[in-house]
């Protein structure tokens, strides 16, 4: 996936939405900006398959040598798949955050929050304003 084709939450999660079998499925990860800001990731707690994710609420955590940070769900729905490779290969988040570094797939049950997401240009502007 190309960063330019994704949508972003103000809290630095990216989302790609696809229609699969008549349902909207969101693939979610954290942006390169977020990975760079966190530096030296040491642990990720993935969400549980079957868990309900609520837009703008924490649904998993990443831990760096500096701090533990919540990862916020950009959409509301059910977690249907997680990237089980990540806990053992956290470097993927740095080397390929937008393709191999996805965190979870969520079956969207309420798409009202999609309108709150930023396109790439707006997200880039936000990152620049944050000083990076």
mmCIF file of C-alpha atoms in Angstrom:
data_model
loop_
_atom_site.group_PDB
_atom_site.id
_atom_site.type_symbol
_atom_site.label_atom_id
_atom_site.label_comp_id
_atom_site.label_asym_id
_atom_site.label_seq_id
_atom_site.Cartn_x
_atom_site.Cartn_y
_atom_site.Cartn_z
ATOM 1 C CA UNK A 1 0.000 0.000 0.000
ATOM 2 C CA UNK A 2 1.164 3.497 -0.748
ATOM 3 C CA UNK A 3 0.899 6.120 2.013
ATOM 4 C CA UNK A 4 -0.723 8.490 -0.502
ATOM 5 C CA UNK A 5 -3.666 6.091 -0.920
ATOM 6 C CA UNK A 6 -4.444 5.712 2.789
ATOM 7 C CA UNK A 7 -6.459 7.702 5.294
ATOM 8 C CA UNK A 8 -5.151 8.744 8.692
ATOM 9 C CA UNK A 9 -6.397 9.417 12.191
ATOM 10 C CA UNK A 10 -5.062 12.476 13.963
ATOM 11 C CA UNK A 11 -3.459 10.032 16.418
ATOM 12 C CA UNK A 12 -1.204 8.648 13.613
ATOM 13 C CA UNK A 13 -2.964 5.414 12.701
ATOM 14 C CA UNK A 14 -3.478 4.684 9.011
ATOM 15 C CA UNK A 15 -6.425 2.872 7.505
ATOM 16 C CA UNK A 16 -7.221 1.280 4.176
ATOM 17 C CA UNK A 17 -10.851 0.304 3.570
ATOM 18 C CA UNK A 18 -11.828 -2.399 1.089
ATOM 19 C CA UNK A 19 -15.162 -3.985 0.200
ATOM 20 C CA UNK A 20 -14.947 -7.737 0.855
ATOM 21 C CA UNK A 21 -18.032 -9.844 0.319
ATOM 22 C CA UNK A 22 -20.306 -6.844 0.718
ATOM 23 C CA UNK A 23 -18.655 -5.772 3.979
ATOM 24 C CA UNK A 24 -16.212 -2.943 4.633
ATOM 25 C CA UNK A 25 -12.929 -4.248 5.997
ATOM 26 C CA UNK A 26 -10.389 -1.780 7.379
ATOM 27 C CA UNK A 27 -6.710 -2.666 7.496
ATOM 28 C CA UNK A 28 -5.075 -0.610 10.257
ATOM 29 C CA UNK A 29 -1.488 0.253 11.161
ATOM 30 C CA UNK A 30 0.612 3.063 12.573
ATOM 31 C CA UNK A 31 2.262 5.622 10.352
ATOM 32 C CA UNK A 32 5.963 5.980 9.650
ATOM 33 C CA UNK A 33 5.757 9.313 11.500
ATOM 34 C CA UNK A 34 4.469 7.525 14.623
ATOM 35 C CA UNK A 35 7.096 4.785 14.402
ATOM 36 C CA UNK A 36 9.835 7.404 14.066
ATOM 37 C CA UNK A 37 8.479 9.396 17.019
ATOM 38 C CA UNK A 38 8.292 6.294 19.233
ATOM 39 C CA UNK A 39 11.819 5.078 18.359
ATOM 40 C CA UNK A 40 13.219 1.733 19.467
ATOM 41 C CA UNK A 41 10.059 -0.351 19.690
ATOM 42 C CA UNK A 42 10.395 -3.300 22.052
ATOM 43 C CA UNK A 43 6.873 -4.773 22.339
ATOM 44 C CA UNK A 44 3.412 -4.723 20.799
ATOM 45 C CA UNK A 45 0.240 -5.966 22.408
ATOM 46 C CA UNK A 46 -2.030 -6.928 19.530
ATOM 47 C CA UNK A 47 -5.794 -6.681 19.864
ATOM 48 C CA UNK A 48 -7.684 -9.944 20.262
ATOM 49 C CA UNK A 49 -9.541 -11.413 17.298
ATOM 50 C CA UNK A 50 -13.234 -11.003 18.034
ATOM 51 C CA UNK A 51 -12.703 -7.888 20.149
ATOM 52 C CA UNK A 52 -14.846 -4.851 19.481
ATOM 53 C CA UNK A 53 -12.896 -1.772 18.427
ATOM 54 C CA UNK A 54 -14.433 1.641 18.900
ATOM 55 C CA UNK A 55 -13.304 4.581 16.781
ATOM 56 C CA UNK A 56 -10.953 6.965 18.591
ATOM 57 C CA UNK A 57 -10.532 4.530 21.515
ATOM 58 C CA UNK A 58 -7.380 2.513 22.335
ATOM 59 C CA UNK A 59 -7.410 -1.014 20.896
ATOM 60 C CA UNK A 60 -3.801 -2.112 21.414
ATOM 61 C CA UNK A 61 -0.440 -0.859 22.691
ATOM 62 C CA UNK A 62 3.090 -0.425 21.455
ATOM 63 C CA UNK A 63 6.002 -0.094 23.820
ATOM 64 C CA UNK A 64 9.285 1.623 23.098
ATOM 65 C CA UNK A 65 12.295 2.124 25.315
ATOM 66 C CA UNK A 66 10.778 5.551 26.100
ATOM 67 C CA UNK A 67 7.115 4.813 26.825
ATOM 68 C CA UNK A 68 4.026 2.684 26.342
ATOM 69 C CA UNK A 69 1.679 4.222 23.774
ATOM 70 C CA UNK A 70 -1.909 3.401 22.957
ATOM 71 C CA UNK A 71 -2.862 2.640 19.380
ATOM 72 C CA UNK A 72 -6.316 4.025 18.644
ATOM 73 C CA UNK A 73 -8.868 2.360 16.398
ATOM 74 C CA UNK A 74 -9.639 4.648 13.459
ATOM 75 C CA UNK A 75 -12.943 2.837 12.851
ATOM 76 C CA UNK A 76 -15.633 1.020 14.827
ATOM 77 C CA UNK A 77 -16.087 -2.703 14.313
ATOM 78 C CA UNK A 78 -14.925 -6.213 15.096
ATOM 79 C CA UNK A 79 -11.272 -7.247 14.946
ATOM 80 C CA UNK A 80 -11.269 -10.152 12.474
ATOM 81 C CA UNK A 81 -7.530 -10.672 11.973
ATOM 82 C CA UNK A 82 -4.243 -9.568 13.551
ATOM 83 C CA UNK A 83 -0.716 -9.560 12.188
ATOM 84 C CA UNK A 84 0.784 -12.322 14.321
ATOM 85 C CA UNK A 85 4.217 -11.736 12.756
ATOM 86 C CA UNK A 86 4.648 -8.339 14.430
ATOM 87 C CA UNK A 87 5.445 -9.299 18.043
ATOM 88 C CA UNK A 88 8.527 -11.245 16.915
ATOM 89 C CA UNK A 89 9.511 -8.854 14.112
ATOM 90 C CA UNK A 90 8.824 -5.334 15.352
ATOM 91 C CA UNK A 91 11.370 -3.969 12.884
ATOM 92 C CA UNK A 92 8.702 -4.423 10.175
ATOM 93 C CA UNK A 93 6.945 -1.377 11.631
ATOM 94 C CA UNK A 94 10.025 0.681 10.787
ATOM 95 C CA UNK A 95 10.944 -0.889 7.463
ATOM 96 C CA UNK A 96 7.465 -1.349 5.956
ATOM 97 C CA UNK A 97 4.747 0.249 8.105
ATOM 98 C CA UNK A 98 2.209 0.466 5.274
ATOM 99 C CA UNK A 99 2.294 -3.045 3.832
ATOM 100 C CA UNK A 100 3.872 -5.758 5.983
ATOM 101 C CA UNK A 101 3.483 -3.661 9.145
ATOM 102 C CA UNK A 102 -0.305 -3.679 9.366
ATOM 103 C CA UNK A 103 -1.606 -4.380 12.874
ATOM 104 C CA UNK A 104 -5.198 -5.541 12.499
ATOM 105 C CA UNK A 105 -8.146 -5.931 10.160
ATOM 106 C CA UNK A 106 -11.469 -4.659 11.416
ATOM 107 C CA UNK A 107 -14.911 -5.450 9.980
ATOM 108 C CA UNK A 108 -16.533 -2.030 10.083
ATOM 109 C CA UNK A 109 -19.907 -1.992 11.837
ATOM 110 C CA UNK A 110 -20.298 1.803 11.940
ATOM 111 C CA UNK A 111 -18.631 3.806 9.185
ATOM 112 C CA UNK A 112 -19.668 7.238 10.494
ATOM 113 C CA UNK A 113 -16.103 7.927 11.678
ATOM 114 C CA UNK A 114 -14.594 7.493 8.203
ATOM 115 C CA UNK A 115 -15.422 11.121 7.466
ATOM 116 C CA UNK A 116 -13.178 12.225 10.359
ATOM 117 C CA UNK A 117 -10.078 10.642 8.827
ATOM 118 C CA UNK A 118 -7.474 12.742 7.053
ATOM 119 C CA UNK A 119 -6.257 12.252 3.511
ATOM 120 C CA UNK A 120 -2.513 12.061 2.903
ATOM 121 C CA UNK A 121 -2.050 15.802 2.215
ATOM 122 C CA UNK A 122 -3.900 16.814 5.383
ATOM 123 C CA UNK A 123 -1.977 14.242 7.420
ATOM 124 C CA UNK A 124 1.363 15.448 6.043
ATOM 125 C CA UNK A 125 0.395 18.996 7.022
ATOM 126 C CA UNK A 126 -0.470 17.844 10.555
ATOM 127 C CA UNK A 127 2.893 16.064 10.881
ATOM 128 C CA UNK A 128 4.733 19.174 9.679
ATOM 129 C CA UNK A 129 2.896 21.253 12.268
ATOM 130 C CA UNK A 130 3.974 18.811 14.960
ATOM 131 C CA UNK A 131 7.551 19.647 14.096
ATOM 132 C CA UNK A 132 8.836 16.691 12.077
#
